[in-house]
PDB file of C-alpha atoms in Angstrom:
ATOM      1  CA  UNK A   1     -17.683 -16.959 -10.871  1.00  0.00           C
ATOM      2  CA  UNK A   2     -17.326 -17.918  -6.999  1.00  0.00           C
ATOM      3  CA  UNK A   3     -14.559 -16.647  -5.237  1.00  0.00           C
ATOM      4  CA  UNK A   4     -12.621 -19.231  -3.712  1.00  0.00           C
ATOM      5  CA  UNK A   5     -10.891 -18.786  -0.200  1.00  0.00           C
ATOM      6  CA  UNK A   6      -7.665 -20.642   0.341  1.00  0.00           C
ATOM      7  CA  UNK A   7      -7.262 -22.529   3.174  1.00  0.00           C
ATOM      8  CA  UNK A   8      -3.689 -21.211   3.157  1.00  0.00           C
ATOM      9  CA  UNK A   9      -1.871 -18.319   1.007  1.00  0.00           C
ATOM     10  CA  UNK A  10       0.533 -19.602  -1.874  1.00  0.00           C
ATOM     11  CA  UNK A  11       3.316 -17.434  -0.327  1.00  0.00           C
ATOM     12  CA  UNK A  12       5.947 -19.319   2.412  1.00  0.00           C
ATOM     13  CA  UNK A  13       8.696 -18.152   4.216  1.00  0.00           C
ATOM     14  CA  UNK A  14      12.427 -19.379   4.488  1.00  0.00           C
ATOM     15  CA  UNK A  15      13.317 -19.393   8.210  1.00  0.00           C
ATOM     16  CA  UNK A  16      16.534 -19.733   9.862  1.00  0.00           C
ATOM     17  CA  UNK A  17      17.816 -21.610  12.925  1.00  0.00           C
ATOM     18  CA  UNK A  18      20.897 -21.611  14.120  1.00  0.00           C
ATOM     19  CA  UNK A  19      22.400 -24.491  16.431  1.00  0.00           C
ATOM     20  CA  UNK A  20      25.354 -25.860  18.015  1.00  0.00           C
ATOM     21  CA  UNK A  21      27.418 -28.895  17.030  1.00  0.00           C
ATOM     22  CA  UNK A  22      29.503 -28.624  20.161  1.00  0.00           C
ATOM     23  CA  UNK A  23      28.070 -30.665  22.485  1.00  0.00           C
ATOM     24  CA  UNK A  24      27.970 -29.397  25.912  1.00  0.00           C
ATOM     25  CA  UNK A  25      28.720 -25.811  24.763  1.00  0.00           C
ATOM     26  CA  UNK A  26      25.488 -23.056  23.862  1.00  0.00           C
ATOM     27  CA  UNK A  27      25.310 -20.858  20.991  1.00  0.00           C
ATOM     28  CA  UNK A  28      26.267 -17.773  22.507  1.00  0.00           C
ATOM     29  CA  UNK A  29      24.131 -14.334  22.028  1.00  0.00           C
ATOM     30  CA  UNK A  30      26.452 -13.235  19.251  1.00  0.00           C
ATOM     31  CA  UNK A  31      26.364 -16.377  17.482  1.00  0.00           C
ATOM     32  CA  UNK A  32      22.150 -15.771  17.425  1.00  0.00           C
ATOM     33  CA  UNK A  33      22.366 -12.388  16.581  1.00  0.00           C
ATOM     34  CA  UNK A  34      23.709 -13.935  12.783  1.00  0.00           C
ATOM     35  CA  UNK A  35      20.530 -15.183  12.271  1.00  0.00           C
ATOM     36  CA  UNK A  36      19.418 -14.131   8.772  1.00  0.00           C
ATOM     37  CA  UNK A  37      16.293 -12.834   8.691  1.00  0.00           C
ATOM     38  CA  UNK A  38      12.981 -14.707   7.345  1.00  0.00           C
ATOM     39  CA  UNK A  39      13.025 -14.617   3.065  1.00  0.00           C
ATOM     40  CA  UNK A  40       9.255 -13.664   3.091  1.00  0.00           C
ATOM     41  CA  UNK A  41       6.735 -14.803  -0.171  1.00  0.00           C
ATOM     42  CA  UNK A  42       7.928 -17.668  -1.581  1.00  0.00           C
ATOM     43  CA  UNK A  43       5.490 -19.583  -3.999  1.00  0.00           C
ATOM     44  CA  UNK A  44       4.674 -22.601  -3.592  1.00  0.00           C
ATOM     45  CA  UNK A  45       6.672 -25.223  -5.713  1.00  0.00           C
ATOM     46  CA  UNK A  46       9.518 -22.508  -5.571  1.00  0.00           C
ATOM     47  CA  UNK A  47      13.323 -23.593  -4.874  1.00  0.00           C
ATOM     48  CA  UNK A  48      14.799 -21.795  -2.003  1.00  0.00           C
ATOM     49  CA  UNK A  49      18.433 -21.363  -0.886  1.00  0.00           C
ATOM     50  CA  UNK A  50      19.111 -20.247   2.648  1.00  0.00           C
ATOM     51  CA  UNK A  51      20.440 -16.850   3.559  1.00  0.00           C
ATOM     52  CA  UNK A  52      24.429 -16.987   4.150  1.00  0.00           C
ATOM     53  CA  UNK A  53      25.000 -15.355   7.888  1.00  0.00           C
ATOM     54  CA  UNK A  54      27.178 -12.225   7.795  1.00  0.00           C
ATOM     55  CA  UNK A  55      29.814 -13.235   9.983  1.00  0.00           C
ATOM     56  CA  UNK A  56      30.780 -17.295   9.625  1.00  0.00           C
ATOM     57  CA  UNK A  57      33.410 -16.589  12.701  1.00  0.00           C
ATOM     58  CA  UNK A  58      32.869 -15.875  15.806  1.00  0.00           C
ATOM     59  CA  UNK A  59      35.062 -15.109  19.100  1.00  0.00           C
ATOM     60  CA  UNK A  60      33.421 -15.941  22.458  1.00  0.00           C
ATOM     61  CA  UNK A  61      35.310 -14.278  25.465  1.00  0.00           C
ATOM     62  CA  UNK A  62      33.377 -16.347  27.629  1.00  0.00           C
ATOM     63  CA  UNK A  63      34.239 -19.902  26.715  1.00  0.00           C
ATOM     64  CA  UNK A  64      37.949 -18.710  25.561  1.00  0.00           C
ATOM     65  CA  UNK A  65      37.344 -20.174  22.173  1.00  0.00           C
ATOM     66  CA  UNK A  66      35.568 -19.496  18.600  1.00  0.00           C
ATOM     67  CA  UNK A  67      32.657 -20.512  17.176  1.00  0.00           C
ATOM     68  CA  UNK A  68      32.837 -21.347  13.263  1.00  0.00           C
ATOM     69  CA  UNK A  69      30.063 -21.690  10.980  1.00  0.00           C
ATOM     70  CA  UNK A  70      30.067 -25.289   9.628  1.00  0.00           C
ATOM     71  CA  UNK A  71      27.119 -24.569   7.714  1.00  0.00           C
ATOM     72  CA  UNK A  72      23.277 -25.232   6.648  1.00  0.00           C
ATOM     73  CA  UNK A  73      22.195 -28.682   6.707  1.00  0.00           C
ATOM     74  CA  UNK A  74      20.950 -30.108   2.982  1.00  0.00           C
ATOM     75  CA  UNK A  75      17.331 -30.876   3.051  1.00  0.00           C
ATOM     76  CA  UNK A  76      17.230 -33.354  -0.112  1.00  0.00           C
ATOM     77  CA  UNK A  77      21.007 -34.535  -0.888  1.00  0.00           C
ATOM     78  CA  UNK A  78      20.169 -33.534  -4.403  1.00  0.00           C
ATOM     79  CA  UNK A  79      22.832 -31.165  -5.576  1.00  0.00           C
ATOM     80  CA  UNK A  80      25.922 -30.383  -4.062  1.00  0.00           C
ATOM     81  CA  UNK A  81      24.209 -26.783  -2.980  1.00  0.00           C
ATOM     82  CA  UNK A  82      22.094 -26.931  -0.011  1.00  0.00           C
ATOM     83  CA  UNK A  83      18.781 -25.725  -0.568  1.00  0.00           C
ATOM     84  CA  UNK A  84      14.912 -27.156  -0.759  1.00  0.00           C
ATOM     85  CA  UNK A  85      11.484 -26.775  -2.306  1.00  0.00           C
ATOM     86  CA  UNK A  86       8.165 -25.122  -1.066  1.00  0.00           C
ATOM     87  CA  UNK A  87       5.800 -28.199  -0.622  1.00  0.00           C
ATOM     88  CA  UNK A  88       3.026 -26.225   0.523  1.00  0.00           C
ATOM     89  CA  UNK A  89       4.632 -25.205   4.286  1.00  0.00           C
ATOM     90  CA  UNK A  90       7.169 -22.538   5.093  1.00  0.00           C
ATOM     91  CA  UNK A  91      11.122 -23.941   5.464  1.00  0.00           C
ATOM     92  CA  UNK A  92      12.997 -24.006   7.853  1.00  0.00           C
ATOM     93  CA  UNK A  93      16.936 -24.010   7.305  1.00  0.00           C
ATOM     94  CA  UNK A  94      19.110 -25.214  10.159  1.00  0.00           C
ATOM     95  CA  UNK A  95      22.479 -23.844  10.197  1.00  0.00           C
ATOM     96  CA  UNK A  96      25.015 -25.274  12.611  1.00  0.00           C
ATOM     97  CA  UNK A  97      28.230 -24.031  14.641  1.00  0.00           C
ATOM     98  CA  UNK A  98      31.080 -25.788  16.139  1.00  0.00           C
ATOM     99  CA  UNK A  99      33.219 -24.467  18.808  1.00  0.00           C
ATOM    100  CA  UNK A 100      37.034 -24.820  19.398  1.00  0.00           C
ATOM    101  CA  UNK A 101      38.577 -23.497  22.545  1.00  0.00           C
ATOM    102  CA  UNK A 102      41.945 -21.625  22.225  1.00  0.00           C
ATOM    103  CA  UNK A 103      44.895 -24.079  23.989  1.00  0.00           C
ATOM    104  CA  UNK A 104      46.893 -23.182  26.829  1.00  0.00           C
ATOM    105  CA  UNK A 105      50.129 -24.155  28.415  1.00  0.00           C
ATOM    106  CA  UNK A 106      51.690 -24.693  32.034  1.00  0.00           C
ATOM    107  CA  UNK A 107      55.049 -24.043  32.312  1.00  0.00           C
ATOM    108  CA  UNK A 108      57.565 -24.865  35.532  1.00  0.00           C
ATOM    109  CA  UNK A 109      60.236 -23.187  36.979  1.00  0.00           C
ATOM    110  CA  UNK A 110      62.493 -24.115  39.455  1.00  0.00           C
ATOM    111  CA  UNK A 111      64.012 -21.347  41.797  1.00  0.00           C
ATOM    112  CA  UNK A 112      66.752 -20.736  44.570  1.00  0.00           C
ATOM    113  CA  UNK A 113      65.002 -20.025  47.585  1.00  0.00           C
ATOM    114  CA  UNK A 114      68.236 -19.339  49.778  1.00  0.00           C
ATOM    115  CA  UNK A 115      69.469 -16.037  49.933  1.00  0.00           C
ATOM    116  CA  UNK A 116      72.990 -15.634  48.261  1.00  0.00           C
ATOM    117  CA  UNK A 117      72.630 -19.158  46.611  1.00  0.00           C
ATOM    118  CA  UNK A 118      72.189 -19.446  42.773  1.00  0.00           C
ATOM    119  CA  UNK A 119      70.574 -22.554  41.625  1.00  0.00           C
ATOM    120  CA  UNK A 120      72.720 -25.004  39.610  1.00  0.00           C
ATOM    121  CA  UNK A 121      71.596 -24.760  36.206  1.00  0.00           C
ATOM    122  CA  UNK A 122      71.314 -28.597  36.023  1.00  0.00           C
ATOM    123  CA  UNK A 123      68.612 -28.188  38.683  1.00  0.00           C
ATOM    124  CA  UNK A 124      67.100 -26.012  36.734  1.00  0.00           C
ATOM    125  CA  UNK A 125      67.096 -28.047  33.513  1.00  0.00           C
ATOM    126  CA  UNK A 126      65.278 -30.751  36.201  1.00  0.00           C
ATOM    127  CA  UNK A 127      62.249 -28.494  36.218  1.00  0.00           C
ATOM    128  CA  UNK A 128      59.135 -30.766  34.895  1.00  0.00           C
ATOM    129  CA  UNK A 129      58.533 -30.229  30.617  1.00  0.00           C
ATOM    130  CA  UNK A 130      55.715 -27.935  30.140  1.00  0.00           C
ATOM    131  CA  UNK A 131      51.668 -29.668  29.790  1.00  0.00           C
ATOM    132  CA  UNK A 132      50.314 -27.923  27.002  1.00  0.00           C
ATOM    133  CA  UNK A 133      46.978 -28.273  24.942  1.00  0.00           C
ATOM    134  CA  UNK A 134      44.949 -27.108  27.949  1.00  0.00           C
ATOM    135  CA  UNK A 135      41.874 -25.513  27.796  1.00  0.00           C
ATOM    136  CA  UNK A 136      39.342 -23.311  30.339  1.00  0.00           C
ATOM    137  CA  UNK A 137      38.325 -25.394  32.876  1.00  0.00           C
ATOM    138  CA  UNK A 138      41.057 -27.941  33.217  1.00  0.00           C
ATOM    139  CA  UNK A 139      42.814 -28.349  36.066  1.00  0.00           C
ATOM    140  CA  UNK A 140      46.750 -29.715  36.629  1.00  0.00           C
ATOM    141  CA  UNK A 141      48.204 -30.738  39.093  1.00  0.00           C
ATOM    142  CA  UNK A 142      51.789 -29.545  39.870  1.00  0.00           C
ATOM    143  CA  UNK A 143      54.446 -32.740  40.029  1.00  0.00           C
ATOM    144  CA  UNK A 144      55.933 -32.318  43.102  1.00  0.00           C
ATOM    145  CA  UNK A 145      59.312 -33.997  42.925  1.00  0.00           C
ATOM    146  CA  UNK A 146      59.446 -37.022  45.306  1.00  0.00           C
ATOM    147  CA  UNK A 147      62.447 -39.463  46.956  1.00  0.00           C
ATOM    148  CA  UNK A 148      65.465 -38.824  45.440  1.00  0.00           C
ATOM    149  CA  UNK A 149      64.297 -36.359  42.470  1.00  0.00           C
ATOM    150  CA  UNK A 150      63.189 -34.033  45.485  1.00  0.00           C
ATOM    151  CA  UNK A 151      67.062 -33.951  46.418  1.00  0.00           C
ATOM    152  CA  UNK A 152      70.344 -32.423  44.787  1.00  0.00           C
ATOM    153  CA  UNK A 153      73.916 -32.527  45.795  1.00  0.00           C
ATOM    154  CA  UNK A 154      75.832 -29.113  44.378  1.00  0.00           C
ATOM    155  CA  UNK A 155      79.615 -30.306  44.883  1.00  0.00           C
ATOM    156  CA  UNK A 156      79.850 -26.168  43.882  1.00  0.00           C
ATOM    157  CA  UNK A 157      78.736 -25.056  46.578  1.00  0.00           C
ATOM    158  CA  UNK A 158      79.335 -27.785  48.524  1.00  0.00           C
ATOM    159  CA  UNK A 159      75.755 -28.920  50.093  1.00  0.00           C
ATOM    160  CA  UNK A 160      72.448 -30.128  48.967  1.00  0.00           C
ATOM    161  CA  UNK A 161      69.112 -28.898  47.928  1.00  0.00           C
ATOM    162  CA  UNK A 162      65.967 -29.652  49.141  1.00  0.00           C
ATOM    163  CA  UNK A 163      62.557 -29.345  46.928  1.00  0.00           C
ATOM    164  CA  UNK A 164      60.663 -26.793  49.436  1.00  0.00           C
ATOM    165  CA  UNK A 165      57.087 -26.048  47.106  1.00  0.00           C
ATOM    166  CA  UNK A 166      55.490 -24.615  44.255  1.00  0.00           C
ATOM    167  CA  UNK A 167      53.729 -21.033  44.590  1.00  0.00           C
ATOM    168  CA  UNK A 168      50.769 -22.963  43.122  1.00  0.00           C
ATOM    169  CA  UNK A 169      49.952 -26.507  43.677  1.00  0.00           C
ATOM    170  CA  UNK A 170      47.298 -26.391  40.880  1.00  0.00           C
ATOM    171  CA  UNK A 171      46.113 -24.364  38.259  1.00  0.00           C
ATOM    172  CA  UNK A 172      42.482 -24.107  36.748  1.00  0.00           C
ATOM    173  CA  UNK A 173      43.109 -22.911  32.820  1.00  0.00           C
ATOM    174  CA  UNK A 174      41.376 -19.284  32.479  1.00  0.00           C
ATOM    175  CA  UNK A 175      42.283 -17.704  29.573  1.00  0.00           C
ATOM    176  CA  UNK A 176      45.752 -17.765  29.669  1.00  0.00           C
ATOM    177  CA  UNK A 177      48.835 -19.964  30.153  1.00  0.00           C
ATOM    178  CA  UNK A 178      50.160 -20.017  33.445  1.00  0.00           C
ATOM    179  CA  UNK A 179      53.658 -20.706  34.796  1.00  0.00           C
ATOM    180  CA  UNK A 180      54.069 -22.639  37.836  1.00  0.00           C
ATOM    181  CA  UNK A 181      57.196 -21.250  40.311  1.00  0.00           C
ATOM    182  CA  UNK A 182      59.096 -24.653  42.189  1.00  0.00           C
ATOM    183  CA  UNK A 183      60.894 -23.071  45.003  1.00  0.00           C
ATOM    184  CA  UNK A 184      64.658 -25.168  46.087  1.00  0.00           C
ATOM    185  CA  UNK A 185      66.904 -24.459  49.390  1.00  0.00           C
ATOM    186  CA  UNK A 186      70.214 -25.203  50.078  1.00  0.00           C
ATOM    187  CA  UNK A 187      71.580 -26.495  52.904  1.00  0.00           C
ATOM    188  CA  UNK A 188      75.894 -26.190  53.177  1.00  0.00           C
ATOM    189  CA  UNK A 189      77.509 -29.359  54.204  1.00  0.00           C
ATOM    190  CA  UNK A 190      78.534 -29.288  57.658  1.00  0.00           C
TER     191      UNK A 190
END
C-alpha cells in the first residue's frame, strides 16, 4: 500500500476571541485575560461548543463601569445552544462584552456666606434639584441663579441676600458624585 500524506491533519482547534459590544469603549486587559484557551484535536465533521470564560463579570477601575459577558455568537442558528461543526478548518468562537458605566450624581447646596447670618431655610430649599445619571467624563455646568432668583429678601433678619458663587462652576464626573457648594451674603437693610 502507498502511504498517503494529507494535505492537512484531521485534527482542528476551537479558538476564542473575545470583543466588545460597547462601541467606543476597549476590552480591557482583564476582560482578555478570560480568554479560554484553544480546545486542541477536534476531528473533522466533529460538533464543537465553545469554552464558557471563568469570570462573565468584570469591574474596570478605569472606565468606572463593568464589563458583562453577553455571550458567544451562534455560528448556524440551529439550536438554541451556540456551537458549530468542523468543516475541514479550525473555529473560531467570538464571544462579546458590553460595558455599563456606574451613574453619578451632582448635588447643590446653598450656604450663608456672612458671618453671624444663618441662611433662611427657604433659601435653602431654592438650591437647584440634584442632575443625576452622570457618568465619567461628563461635564455640568453649575446653574448660577440669575435676575430675580439670584436675590432674596429675609424680613427675619431684615435685609436681602445676594447669590455670591459656587466653589465649583463645573464638574467633570470621576468616579464619584460630587456636591456643588452655592455661597449667599446678606446685606442688612439700611
Amino acid at each position: 500500500k502507498a502511504n498517503f500524506v494529507k494535505d492537512a491533519p484531521n485534527e482542528f482547534n476551537v479558538t476564542h476571541e473575545f470583543v466588545s459590544g460597547t462601541e467606543g469603549k476597549d476590552l480591557p486587559q482583564a476582560v482578555k485575560d478570560l480568554t479560554p484557551k484553544d480546545q486542541t484535536g477536534k476531528e473533522d465533521g466533529s460538533v464543537v461548543k465553545p469554552t464558557e470564560p471563568k469570570e462573565t463579570e468584570v469591574k474596570d477601575t478605569e472606565n468606572d463601569g463593568t464589563w458583562k459577558f453577553e455571550g458567544y455568537k451562534d455560528q448556524d442558528k440551529t439550536t438554541d445552544e451556540v456551537d458549530a461543526k468542523v468543516d475541514g478548518a479550525d473555529v473560531k468562537f467570538e464571544g462579546e462584552w458590553k460595558f455599563t458605566p456606574n451613574k453619578h450624581k451632582v448635588t447643590y447646596e446653598y450656604v450663608s456666606g456672612t458671618k453671624g447670618v444663618e441662611l433662611p431655610e427657604a433659601l435653602k430649599a431654592k438650591a437647584p434639584g440634584e442632575v443625576p445619571g452622570k457618568v465619567k467624563g461628563d461635564k455640568v455646568k453649575s446653574p448660577v441663579p440669575e435676575g430675580k432668583d439670584a436675590e432674596y429678601r429675609d424680613d427675619v433678619n431684615k435685609g436681602t441676600w445676594t447669590f455670591k458663587s459656587y466653589d465649583k462652576d463645573e464638574v467633570e464626573i470621576s468616579n464619584k458624585d460630587e456636591k456643588v457648594t452655592g455661597t449667599w451674603e446678606f446685606t442688612p437693610d439700611p
